[in-house]
Each structure stands twice: as C-alpha cells, then as structure tokens.
PDB file of C-alpha atoms in Angstrom:
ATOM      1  CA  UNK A  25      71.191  57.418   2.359  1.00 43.00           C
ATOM      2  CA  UNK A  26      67.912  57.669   0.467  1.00 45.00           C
ATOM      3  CA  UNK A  27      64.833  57.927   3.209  1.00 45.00           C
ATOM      4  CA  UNK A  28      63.099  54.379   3.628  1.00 42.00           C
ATOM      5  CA  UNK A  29      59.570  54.900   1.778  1.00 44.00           C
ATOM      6  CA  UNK A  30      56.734  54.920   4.111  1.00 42.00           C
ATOM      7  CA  UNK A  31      53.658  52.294   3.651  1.00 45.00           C
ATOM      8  CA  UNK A  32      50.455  53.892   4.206  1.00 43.00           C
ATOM      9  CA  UNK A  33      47.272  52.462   4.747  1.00 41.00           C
ATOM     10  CA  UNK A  34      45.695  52.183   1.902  1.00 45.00           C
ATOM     11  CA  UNK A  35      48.202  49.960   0.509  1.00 49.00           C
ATOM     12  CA  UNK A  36      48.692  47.922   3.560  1.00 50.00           C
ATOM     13  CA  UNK A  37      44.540  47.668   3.168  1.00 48.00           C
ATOM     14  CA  UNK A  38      45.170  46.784  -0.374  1.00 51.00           C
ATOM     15  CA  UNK A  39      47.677  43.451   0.449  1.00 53.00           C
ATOM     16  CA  UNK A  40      44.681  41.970   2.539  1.00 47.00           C
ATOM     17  CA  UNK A  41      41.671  42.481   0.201  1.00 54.00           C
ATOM     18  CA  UNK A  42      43.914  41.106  -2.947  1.00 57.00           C
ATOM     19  CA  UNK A  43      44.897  37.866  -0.477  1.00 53.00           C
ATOM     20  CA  UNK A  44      40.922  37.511   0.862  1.00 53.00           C
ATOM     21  CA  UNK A  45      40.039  37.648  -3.070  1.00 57.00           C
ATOM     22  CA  UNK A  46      42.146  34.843  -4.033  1.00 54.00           C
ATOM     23  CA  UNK A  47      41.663  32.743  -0.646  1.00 55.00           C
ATOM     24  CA  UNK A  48      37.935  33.086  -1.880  1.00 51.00           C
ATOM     25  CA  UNK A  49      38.459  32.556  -5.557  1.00 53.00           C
ATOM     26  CA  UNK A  50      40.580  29.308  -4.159  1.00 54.00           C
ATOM     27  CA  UNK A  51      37.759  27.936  -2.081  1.00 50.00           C
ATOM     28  CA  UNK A  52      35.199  28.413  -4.473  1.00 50.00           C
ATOM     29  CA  UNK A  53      37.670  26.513  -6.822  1.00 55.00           C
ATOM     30  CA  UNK A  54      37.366  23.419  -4.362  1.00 48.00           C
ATOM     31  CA  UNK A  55      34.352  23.649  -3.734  1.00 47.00           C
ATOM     32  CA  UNK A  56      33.220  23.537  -7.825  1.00 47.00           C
ATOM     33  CA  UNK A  57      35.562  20.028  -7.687  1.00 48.00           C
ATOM     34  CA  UNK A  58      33.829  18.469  -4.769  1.00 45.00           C
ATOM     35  CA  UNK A  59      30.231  19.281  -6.549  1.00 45.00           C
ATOM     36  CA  UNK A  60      31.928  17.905  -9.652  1.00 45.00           C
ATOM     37  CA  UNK A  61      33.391  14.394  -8.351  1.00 48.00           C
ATOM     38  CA  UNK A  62      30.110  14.081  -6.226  1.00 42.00           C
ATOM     39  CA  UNK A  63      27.745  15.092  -8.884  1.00 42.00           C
ATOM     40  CA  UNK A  64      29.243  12.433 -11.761  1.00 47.00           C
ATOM     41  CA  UNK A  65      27.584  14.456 -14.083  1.00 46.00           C
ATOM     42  CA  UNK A  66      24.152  14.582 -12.363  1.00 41.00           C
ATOM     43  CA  UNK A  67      22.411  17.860 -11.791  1.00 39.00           C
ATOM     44  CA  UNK A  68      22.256  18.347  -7.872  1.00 35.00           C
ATOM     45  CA  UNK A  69      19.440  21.185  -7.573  1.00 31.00           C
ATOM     46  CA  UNK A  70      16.684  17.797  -8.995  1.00 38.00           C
ATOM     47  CA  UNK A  71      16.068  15.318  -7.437  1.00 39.00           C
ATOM     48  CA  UNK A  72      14.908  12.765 -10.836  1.00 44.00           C
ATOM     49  CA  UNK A  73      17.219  10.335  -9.872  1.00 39.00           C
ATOM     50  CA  UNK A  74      15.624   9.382  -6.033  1.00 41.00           C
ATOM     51  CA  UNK A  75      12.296   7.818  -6.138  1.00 46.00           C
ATOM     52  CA  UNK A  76       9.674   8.599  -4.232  1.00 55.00           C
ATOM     53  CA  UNK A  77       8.268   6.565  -1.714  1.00 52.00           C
ATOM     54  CA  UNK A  78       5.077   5.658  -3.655  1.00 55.00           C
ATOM     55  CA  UNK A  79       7.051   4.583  -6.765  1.00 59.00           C
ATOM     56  CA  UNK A  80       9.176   2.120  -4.456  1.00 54.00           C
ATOM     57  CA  UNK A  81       5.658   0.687  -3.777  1.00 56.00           C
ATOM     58  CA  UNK A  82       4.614   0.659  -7.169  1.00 61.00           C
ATOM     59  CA  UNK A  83       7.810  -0.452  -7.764  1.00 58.00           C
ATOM     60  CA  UNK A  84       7.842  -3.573  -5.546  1.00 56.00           C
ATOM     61  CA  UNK A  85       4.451  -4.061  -6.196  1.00 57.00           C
ATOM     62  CA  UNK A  86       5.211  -4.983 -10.247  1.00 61.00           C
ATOM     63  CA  UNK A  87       7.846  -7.310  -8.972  1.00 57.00           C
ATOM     64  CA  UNK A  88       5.670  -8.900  -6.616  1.00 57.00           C
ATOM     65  CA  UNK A  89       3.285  -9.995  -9.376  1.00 63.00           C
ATOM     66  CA  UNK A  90       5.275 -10.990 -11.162  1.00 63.00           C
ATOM     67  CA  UNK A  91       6.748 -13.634  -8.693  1.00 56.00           C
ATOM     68  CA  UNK A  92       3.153 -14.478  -7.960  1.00 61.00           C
ATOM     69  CA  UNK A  93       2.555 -15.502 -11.302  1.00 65.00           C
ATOM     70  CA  UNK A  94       5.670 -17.666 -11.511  1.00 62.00           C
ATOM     71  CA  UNK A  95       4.531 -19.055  -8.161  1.00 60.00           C
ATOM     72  CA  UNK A  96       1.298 -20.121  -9.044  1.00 64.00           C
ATOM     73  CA  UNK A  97       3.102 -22.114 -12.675  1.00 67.00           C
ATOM     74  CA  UNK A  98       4.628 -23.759 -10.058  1.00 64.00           C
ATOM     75  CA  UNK A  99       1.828 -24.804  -7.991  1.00 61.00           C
ATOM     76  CA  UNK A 100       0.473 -26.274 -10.874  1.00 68.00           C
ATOM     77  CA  UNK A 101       3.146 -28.084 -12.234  1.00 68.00           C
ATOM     78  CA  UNK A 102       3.304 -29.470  -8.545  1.00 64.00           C
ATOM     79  CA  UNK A 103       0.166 -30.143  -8.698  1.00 64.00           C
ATOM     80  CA  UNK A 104       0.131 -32.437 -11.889  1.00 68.00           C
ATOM     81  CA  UNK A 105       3.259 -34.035 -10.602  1.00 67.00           C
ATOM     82  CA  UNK A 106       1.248 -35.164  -8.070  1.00 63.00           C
ATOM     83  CA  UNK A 107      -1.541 -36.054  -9.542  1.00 63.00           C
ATOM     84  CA  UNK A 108       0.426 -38.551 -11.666  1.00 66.00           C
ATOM     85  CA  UNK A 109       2.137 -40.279  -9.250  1.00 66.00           C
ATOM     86  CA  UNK A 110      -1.433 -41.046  -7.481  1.00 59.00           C
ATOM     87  CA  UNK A 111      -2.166 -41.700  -3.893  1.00 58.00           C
ATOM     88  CA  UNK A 112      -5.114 -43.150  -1.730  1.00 59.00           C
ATOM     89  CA  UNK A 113      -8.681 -41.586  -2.004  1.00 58.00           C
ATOM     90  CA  UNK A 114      -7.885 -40.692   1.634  1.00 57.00           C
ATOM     91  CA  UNK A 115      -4.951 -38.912   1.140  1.00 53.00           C
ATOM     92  CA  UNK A 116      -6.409 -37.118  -1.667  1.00 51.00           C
ATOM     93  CA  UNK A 117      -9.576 -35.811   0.374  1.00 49.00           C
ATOM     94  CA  UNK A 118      -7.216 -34.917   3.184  1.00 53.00           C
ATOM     95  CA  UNK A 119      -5.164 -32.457   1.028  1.00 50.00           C
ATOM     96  CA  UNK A 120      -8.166 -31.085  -0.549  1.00 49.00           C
ATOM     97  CA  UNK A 121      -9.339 -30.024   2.689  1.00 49.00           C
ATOM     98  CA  UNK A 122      -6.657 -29.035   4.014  1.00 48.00           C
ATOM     99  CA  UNK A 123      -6.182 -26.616   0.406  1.00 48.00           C
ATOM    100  CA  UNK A 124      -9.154 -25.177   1.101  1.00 51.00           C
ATOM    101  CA  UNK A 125      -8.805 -24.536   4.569  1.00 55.00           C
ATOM    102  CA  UNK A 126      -5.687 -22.808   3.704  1.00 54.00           C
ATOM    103  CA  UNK A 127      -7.821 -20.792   1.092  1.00 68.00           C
ATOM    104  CA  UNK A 128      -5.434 -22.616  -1.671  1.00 82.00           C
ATOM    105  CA  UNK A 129      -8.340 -23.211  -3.843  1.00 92.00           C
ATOM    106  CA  UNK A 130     -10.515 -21.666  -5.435  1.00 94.00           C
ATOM    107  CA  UNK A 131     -14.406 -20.879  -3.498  1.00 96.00           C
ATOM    108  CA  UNK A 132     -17.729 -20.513  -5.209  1.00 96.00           C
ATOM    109  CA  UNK A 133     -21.152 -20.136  -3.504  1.00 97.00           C
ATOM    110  CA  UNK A 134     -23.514 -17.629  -2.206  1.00 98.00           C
ATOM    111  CA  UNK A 135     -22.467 -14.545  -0.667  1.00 98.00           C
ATOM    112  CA  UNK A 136     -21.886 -10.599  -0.531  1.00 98.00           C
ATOM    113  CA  UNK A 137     -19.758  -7.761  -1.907  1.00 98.00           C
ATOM    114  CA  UNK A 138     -18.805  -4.511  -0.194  1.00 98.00           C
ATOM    115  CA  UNK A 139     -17.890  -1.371  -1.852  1.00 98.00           C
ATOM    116  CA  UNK A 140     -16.387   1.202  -0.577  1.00 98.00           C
ATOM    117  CA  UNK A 141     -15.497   4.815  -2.385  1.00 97.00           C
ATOM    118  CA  UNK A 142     -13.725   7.822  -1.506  1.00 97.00           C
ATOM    119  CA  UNK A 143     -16.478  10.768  -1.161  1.00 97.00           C
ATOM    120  CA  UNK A 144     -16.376  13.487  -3.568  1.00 95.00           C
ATOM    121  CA  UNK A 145     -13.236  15.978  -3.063  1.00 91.00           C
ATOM    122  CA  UNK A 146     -15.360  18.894  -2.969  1.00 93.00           C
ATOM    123  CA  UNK A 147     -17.839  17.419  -0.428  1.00 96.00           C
ATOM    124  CA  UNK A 148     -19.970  19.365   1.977  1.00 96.00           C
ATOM    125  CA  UNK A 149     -21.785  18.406   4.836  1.00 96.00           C
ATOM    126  CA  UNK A 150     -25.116  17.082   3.688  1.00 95.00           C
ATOM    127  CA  UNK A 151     -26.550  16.750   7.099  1.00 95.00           C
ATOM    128  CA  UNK A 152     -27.613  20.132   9.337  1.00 94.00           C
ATOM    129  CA  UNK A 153     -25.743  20.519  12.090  1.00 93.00           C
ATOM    130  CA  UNK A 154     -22.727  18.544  10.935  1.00 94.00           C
ATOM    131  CA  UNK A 155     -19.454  20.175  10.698  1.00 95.00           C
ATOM    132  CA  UNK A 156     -17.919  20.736   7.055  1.00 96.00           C
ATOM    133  CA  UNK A 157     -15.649  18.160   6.543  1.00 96.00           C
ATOM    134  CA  UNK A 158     -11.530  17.908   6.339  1.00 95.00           C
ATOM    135  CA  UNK A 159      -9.497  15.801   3.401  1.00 93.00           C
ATOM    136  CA  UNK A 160      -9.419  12.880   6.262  1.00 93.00           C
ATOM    137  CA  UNK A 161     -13.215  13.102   6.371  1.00 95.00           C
ATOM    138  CA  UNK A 162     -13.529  12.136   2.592  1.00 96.00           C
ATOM    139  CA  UNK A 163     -11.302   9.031   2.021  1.00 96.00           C
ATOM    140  CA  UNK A 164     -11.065   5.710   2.831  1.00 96.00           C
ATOM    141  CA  UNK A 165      -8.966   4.766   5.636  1.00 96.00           C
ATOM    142  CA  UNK A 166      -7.326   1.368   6.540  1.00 95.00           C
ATOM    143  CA  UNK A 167      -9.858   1.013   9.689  1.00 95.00           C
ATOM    144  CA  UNK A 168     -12.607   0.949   7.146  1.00 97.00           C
ATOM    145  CA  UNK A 169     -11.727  -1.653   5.162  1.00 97.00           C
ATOM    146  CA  UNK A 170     -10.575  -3.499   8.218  1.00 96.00           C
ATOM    147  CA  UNK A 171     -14.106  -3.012   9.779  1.00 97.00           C
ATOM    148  CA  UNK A 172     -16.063  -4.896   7.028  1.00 98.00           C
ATOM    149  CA  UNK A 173     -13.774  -7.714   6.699  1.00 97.00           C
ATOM    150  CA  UNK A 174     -13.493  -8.849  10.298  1.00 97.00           C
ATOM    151  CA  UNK A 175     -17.292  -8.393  10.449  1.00 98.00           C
ATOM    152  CA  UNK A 176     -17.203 -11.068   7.367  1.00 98.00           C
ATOM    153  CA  UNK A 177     -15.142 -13.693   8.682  1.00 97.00           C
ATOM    154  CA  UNK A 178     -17.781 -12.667  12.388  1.00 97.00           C
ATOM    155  CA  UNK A 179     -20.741 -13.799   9.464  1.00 97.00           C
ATOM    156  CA  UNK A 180     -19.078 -17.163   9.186  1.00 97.00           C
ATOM    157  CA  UNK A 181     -17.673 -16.434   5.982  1.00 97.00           C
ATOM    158  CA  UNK A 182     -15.837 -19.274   4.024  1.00 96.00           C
ATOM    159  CA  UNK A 183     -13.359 -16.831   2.484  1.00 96.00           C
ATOM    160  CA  UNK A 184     -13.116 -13.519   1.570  1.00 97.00           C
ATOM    161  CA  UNK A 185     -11.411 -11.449  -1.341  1.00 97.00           C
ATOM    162  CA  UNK A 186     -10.496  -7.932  -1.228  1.00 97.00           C
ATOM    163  CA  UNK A 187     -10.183  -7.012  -4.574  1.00 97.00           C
ATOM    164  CA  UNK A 188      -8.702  -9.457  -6.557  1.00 95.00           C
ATOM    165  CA  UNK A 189      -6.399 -11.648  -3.751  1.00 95.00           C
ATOM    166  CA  UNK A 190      -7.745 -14.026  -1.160  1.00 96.00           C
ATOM    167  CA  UNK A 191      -7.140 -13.629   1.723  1.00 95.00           C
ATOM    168  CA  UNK A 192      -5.529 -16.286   4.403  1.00 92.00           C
ATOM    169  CA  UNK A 193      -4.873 -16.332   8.241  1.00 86.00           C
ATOM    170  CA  UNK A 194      -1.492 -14.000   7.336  1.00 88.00           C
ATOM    171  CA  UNK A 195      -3.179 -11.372   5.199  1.00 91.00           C
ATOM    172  CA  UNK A 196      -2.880  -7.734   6.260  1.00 91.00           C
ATOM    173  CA  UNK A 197      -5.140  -4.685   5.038  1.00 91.00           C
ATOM    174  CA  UNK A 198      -2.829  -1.975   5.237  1.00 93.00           C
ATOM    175  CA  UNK A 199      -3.222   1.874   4.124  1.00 91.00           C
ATOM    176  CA  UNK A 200      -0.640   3.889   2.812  1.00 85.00           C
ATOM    177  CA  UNK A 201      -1.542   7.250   1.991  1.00 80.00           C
ATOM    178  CA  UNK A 202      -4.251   7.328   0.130  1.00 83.00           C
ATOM    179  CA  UNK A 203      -3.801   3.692  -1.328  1.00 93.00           C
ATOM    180  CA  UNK A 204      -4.390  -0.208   0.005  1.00 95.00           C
ATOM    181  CA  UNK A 205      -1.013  -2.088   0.596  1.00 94.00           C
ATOM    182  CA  UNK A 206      -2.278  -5.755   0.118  1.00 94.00           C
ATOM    183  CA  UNK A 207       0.194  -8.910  -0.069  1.00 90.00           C
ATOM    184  CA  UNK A 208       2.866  -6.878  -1.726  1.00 89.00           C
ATOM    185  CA  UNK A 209       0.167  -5.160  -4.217  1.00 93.00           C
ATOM    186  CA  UNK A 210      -0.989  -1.643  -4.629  1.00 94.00           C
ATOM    187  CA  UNK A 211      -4.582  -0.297  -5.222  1.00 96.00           C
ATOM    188  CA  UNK A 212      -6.136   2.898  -5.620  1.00 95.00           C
ATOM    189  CA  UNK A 213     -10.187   3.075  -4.543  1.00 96.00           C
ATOM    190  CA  UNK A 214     -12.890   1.955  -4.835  1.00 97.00           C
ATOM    191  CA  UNK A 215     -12.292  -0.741  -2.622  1.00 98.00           C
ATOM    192  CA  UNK A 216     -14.385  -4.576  -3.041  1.00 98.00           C
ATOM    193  CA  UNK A 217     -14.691  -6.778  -0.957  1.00 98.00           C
ATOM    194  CA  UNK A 218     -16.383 -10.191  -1.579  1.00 98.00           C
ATOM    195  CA  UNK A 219     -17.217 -13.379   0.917  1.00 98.00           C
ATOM    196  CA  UNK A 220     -19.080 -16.347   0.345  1.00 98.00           C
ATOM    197  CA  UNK A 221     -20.927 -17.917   2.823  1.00 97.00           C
ATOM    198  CA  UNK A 222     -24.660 -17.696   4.407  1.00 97.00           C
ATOM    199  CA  UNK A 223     -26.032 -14.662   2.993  1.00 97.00           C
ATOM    200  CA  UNK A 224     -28.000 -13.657   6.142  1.00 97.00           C
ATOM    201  CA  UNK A 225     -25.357 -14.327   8.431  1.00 98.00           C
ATOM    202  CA  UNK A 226     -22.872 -12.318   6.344  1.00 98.00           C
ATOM    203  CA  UNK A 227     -25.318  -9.359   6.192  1.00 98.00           C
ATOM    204  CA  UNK A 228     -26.107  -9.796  10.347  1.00 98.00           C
ATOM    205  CA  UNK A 229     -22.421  -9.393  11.170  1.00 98.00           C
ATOM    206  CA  UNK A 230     -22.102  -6.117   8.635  1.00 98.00           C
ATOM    207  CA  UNK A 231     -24.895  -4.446   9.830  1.00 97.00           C
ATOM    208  CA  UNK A 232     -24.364  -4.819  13.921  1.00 97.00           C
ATOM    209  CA  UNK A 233     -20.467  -3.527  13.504  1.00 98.00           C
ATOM    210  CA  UNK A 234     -20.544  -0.396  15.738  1.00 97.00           C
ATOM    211  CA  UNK A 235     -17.251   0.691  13.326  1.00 97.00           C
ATOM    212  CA  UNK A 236     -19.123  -0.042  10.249  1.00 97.00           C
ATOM    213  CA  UNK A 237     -22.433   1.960  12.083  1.00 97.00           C
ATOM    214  CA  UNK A 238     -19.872   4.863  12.245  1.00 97.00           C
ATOM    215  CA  UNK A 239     -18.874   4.463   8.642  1.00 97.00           C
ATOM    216  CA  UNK A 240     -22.363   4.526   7.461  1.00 97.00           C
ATOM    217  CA  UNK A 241     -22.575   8.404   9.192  1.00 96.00           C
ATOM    218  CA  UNK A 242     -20.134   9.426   7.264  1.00 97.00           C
ATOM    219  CA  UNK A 243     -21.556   8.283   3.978  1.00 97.00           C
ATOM    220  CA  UNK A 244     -24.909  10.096   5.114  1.00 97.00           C
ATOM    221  CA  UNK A 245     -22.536  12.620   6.073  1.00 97.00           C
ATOM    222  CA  UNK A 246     -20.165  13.598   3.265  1.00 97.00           C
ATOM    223  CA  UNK A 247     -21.075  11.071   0.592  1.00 97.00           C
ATOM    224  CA  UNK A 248     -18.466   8.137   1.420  1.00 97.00           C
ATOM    225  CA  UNK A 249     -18.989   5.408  -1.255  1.00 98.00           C
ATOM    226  CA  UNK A 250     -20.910   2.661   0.067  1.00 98.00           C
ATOM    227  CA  UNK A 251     -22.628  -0.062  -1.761  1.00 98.00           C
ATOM    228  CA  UNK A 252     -23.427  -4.061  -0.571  1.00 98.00           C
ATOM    229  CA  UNK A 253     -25.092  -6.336  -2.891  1.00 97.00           C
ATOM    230  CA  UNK A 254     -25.677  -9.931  -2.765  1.00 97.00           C
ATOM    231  CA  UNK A 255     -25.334 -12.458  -4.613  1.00 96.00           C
ATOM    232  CA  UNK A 256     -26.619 -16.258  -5.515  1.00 95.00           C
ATOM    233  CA  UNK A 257     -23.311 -17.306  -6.841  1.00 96.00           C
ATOM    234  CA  UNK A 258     -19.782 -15.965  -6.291  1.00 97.00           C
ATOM    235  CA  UNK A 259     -16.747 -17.110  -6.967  1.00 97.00           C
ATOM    236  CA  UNK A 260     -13.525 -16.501  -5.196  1.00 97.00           C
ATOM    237  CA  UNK A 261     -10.114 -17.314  -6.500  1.00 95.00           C
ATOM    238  CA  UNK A 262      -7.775 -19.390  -4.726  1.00 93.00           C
ATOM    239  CA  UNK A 263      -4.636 -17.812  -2.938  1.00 91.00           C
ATOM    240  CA  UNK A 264      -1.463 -17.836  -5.091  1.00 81.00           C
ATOM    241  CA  UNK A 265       0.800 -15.686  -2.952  1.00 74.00           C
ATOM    242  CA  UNK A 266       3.213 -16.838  -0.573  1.00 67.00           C
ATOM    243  CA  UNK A 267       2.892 -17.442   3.173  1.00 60.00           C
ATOM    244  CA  UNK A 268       5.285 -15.612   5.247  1.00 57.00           C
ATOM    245  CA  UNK A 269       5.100 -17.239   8.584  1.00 53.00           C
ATOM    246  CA  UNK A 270       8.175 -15.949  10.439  1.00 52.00           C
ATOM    247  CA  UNK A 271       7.977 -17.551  14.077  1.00 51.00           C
ATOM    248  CA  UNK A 272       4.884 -19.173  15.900  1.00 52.00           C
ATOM    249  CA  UNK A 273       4.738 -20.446  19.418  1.00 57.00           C
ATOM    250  CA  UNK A 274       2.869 -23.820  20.906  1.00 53.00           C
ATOM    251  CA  UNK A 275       1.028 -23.801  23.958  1.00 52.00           C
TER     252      UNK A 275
END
C-alpha cells in the first residue's frame, strides 16, 4: 500500500489565504451592490444634491414672496368688494383705524432712517489702546438691529420699516449668520431702518439707548457702518404679510 502523502505547511497556509481572498473579493462584491442600490446613480463622495442651510432660507424666502404678493391681490380685491357693498361712515372710520393700528396701511409723515453697515473686513483698531478686532467685532449682529428699533417704537414712533416690510406687534428681527431673517425674507447688509413720527422724540430715544451708546464705540472703534438722517416726509408701506398669532391668553 502506497504511503499516504504528507500535507505540509505551506500548502495547508496556501488553502486559507486562497479562502480569505475570495471571502474578501465576496464582501467587496456586496458591498459595490449596496453603494449601487443606495447611490441610484448619484455620486456619493459630493454632496450637490443636499442643500445647504442658507439655500433652504433663500429657498423659503422666494416662496414666501411670492405668497405675499398673492396675499396682498387678495387684500385688494377684498378690499373693493367691500367698498362696493358700502357701509356707514362709522363703520368705515372704525376699520380705517383699526388698519392702521394694525400697520395694514400704508404711513407717511416726518421721521428718521437708520443705517447700519458691516465694518470693513480688514479693519483695525482705529482707537489707541483698543484691542484689534475679531470677525464678530466687524458685522452686524441681531442685537444691533434690535437696539435701534425698540428705541424707535421708545420715540413714539407710528411705525417702523426695516428695509422694505413693516413691521407689526408679531414681527421678529432675527440674525442668521451673517444675514437678517425678517417675516420669512432674507437680506444681506446694509441694514435700514425707517420710522415716522416726531422727529425729536425719535432722535431722543436713539441717542439715550445704552446698547445703541455701545454700538456707536464700535463704529469709532473698527468702522461699523452707521448713518441717521432725517427726514420731512417719509413714507412707509403698509404690511402685506400674514399674521401668525398661534395662542394668546386674557387676563
């Protein structure tokens, strides 16, 4: 009887590395399906299919003009309905008021405009003794904005605009980034901000604002944009948004 051959190691060693080389080849098979069926045809290493926050904005922001503009056809086909089927003097001078108290129509009188800019990006300190300033040192930030219109409405302002929406009792100044979120709307700087009323008044209330005070240092500072200007006769448009009021509470 023949002798049984002997395996050595080397083939034994052989066996395994041919089996780990197709185990591997097999897994990398599945895994080239799974990137397939998940991809649908996309490439995975970009990402130009996912928007970036700032285009959602953007984004949402064309949409919401859009329904603002087919809001405000509205209004005034409401308007004209209502017109034509008359009412009392009475009631009529009621819902005038109460339009304008609402800041529904449109506002025209004496009063001031703001400006507000974004300092140069390569700003230095332009004051001894001051530190060099950071990026957060050389834009505008929500607070700012904030600052000059509650000092308005302080003034006894009638109404007040920031650039070109009125604002009512819902409005919200909000920053994001390095741009104003307003009523669904995007903007980039500079910021304006108009308000009619008593001139003197208006410019009282802006001048006394401790956050405004600490504004103005900055524009000394670093060269923030800051520019206030009155006026005989300015107009502000009416609101033509919508009014969001989700819950309110009587006393």
């Amino acid at each position: 009887m023949p002798p049984r051959p002997v395996r050595t190691r080397a083939s034994g060693t052989r066996i395994v590395g041919r089996a780990l080389t197709c185990a591997v080849f097999a897994l990398a098979g599945l895994l080239f399906y799974i990137s397939a069926q998940t991809a649908r045809g996309t490439d995975l290493r970009t990402d130009n299919s996912l928007l970036s926050l700032s285009d959602v904005i953007r984004q949402r922001s064309a949409q919401n003009q859009q329904s603002q503009a087919q809001l405000a056809d509205l209004q005034d086909r409401s308007q004209r309905l209502t017109e034509q089927q008359g009412g009392s003097p009475a009631d009529a001078a009621r819902l005038t008021a109460l339009e304008q108290a609402a800041a529904l129509e449109p506002l025209q009188g004496p009063g001031l405009t703001v400006t507000l800019n974004d300092a140069p990006p390569n700003a230095t300190s332009r004051v001894p003794g001051v530190r060099e300033p950071d990026v957060n040192d050389l834009v505008i930030h929500q607070q700012d904005i904030q600052a000059v219109v509650n000092a308005l409405w302080r003034g006894g302002a009638e109404g007040v605009q920031v650039m070109d929406q009125r604002l009512i009792s819902t409005s919200a100044v909000r920053c994001v980034g390095n741009t104003l979120l307003l009523q669904g709307r995007v903007y980039s700087p500079p910021y304006v901000v108009r308000a009619v009323g008593r001139t003197d008044a208006l410019r009282a209330a802006v001048d006394t604002d401790p956050s405004i005070r600490t504004y103005q240092k900055y524009v000394q500072a670093y060269g923030l944009g800051w520019k206030l200007q009155e006026s005989g006769d300015l107009a502000l448009p009416g609101y033509s948004g919508t009014a969001d009021l989700r819950s309110a509470t009587g006393q």
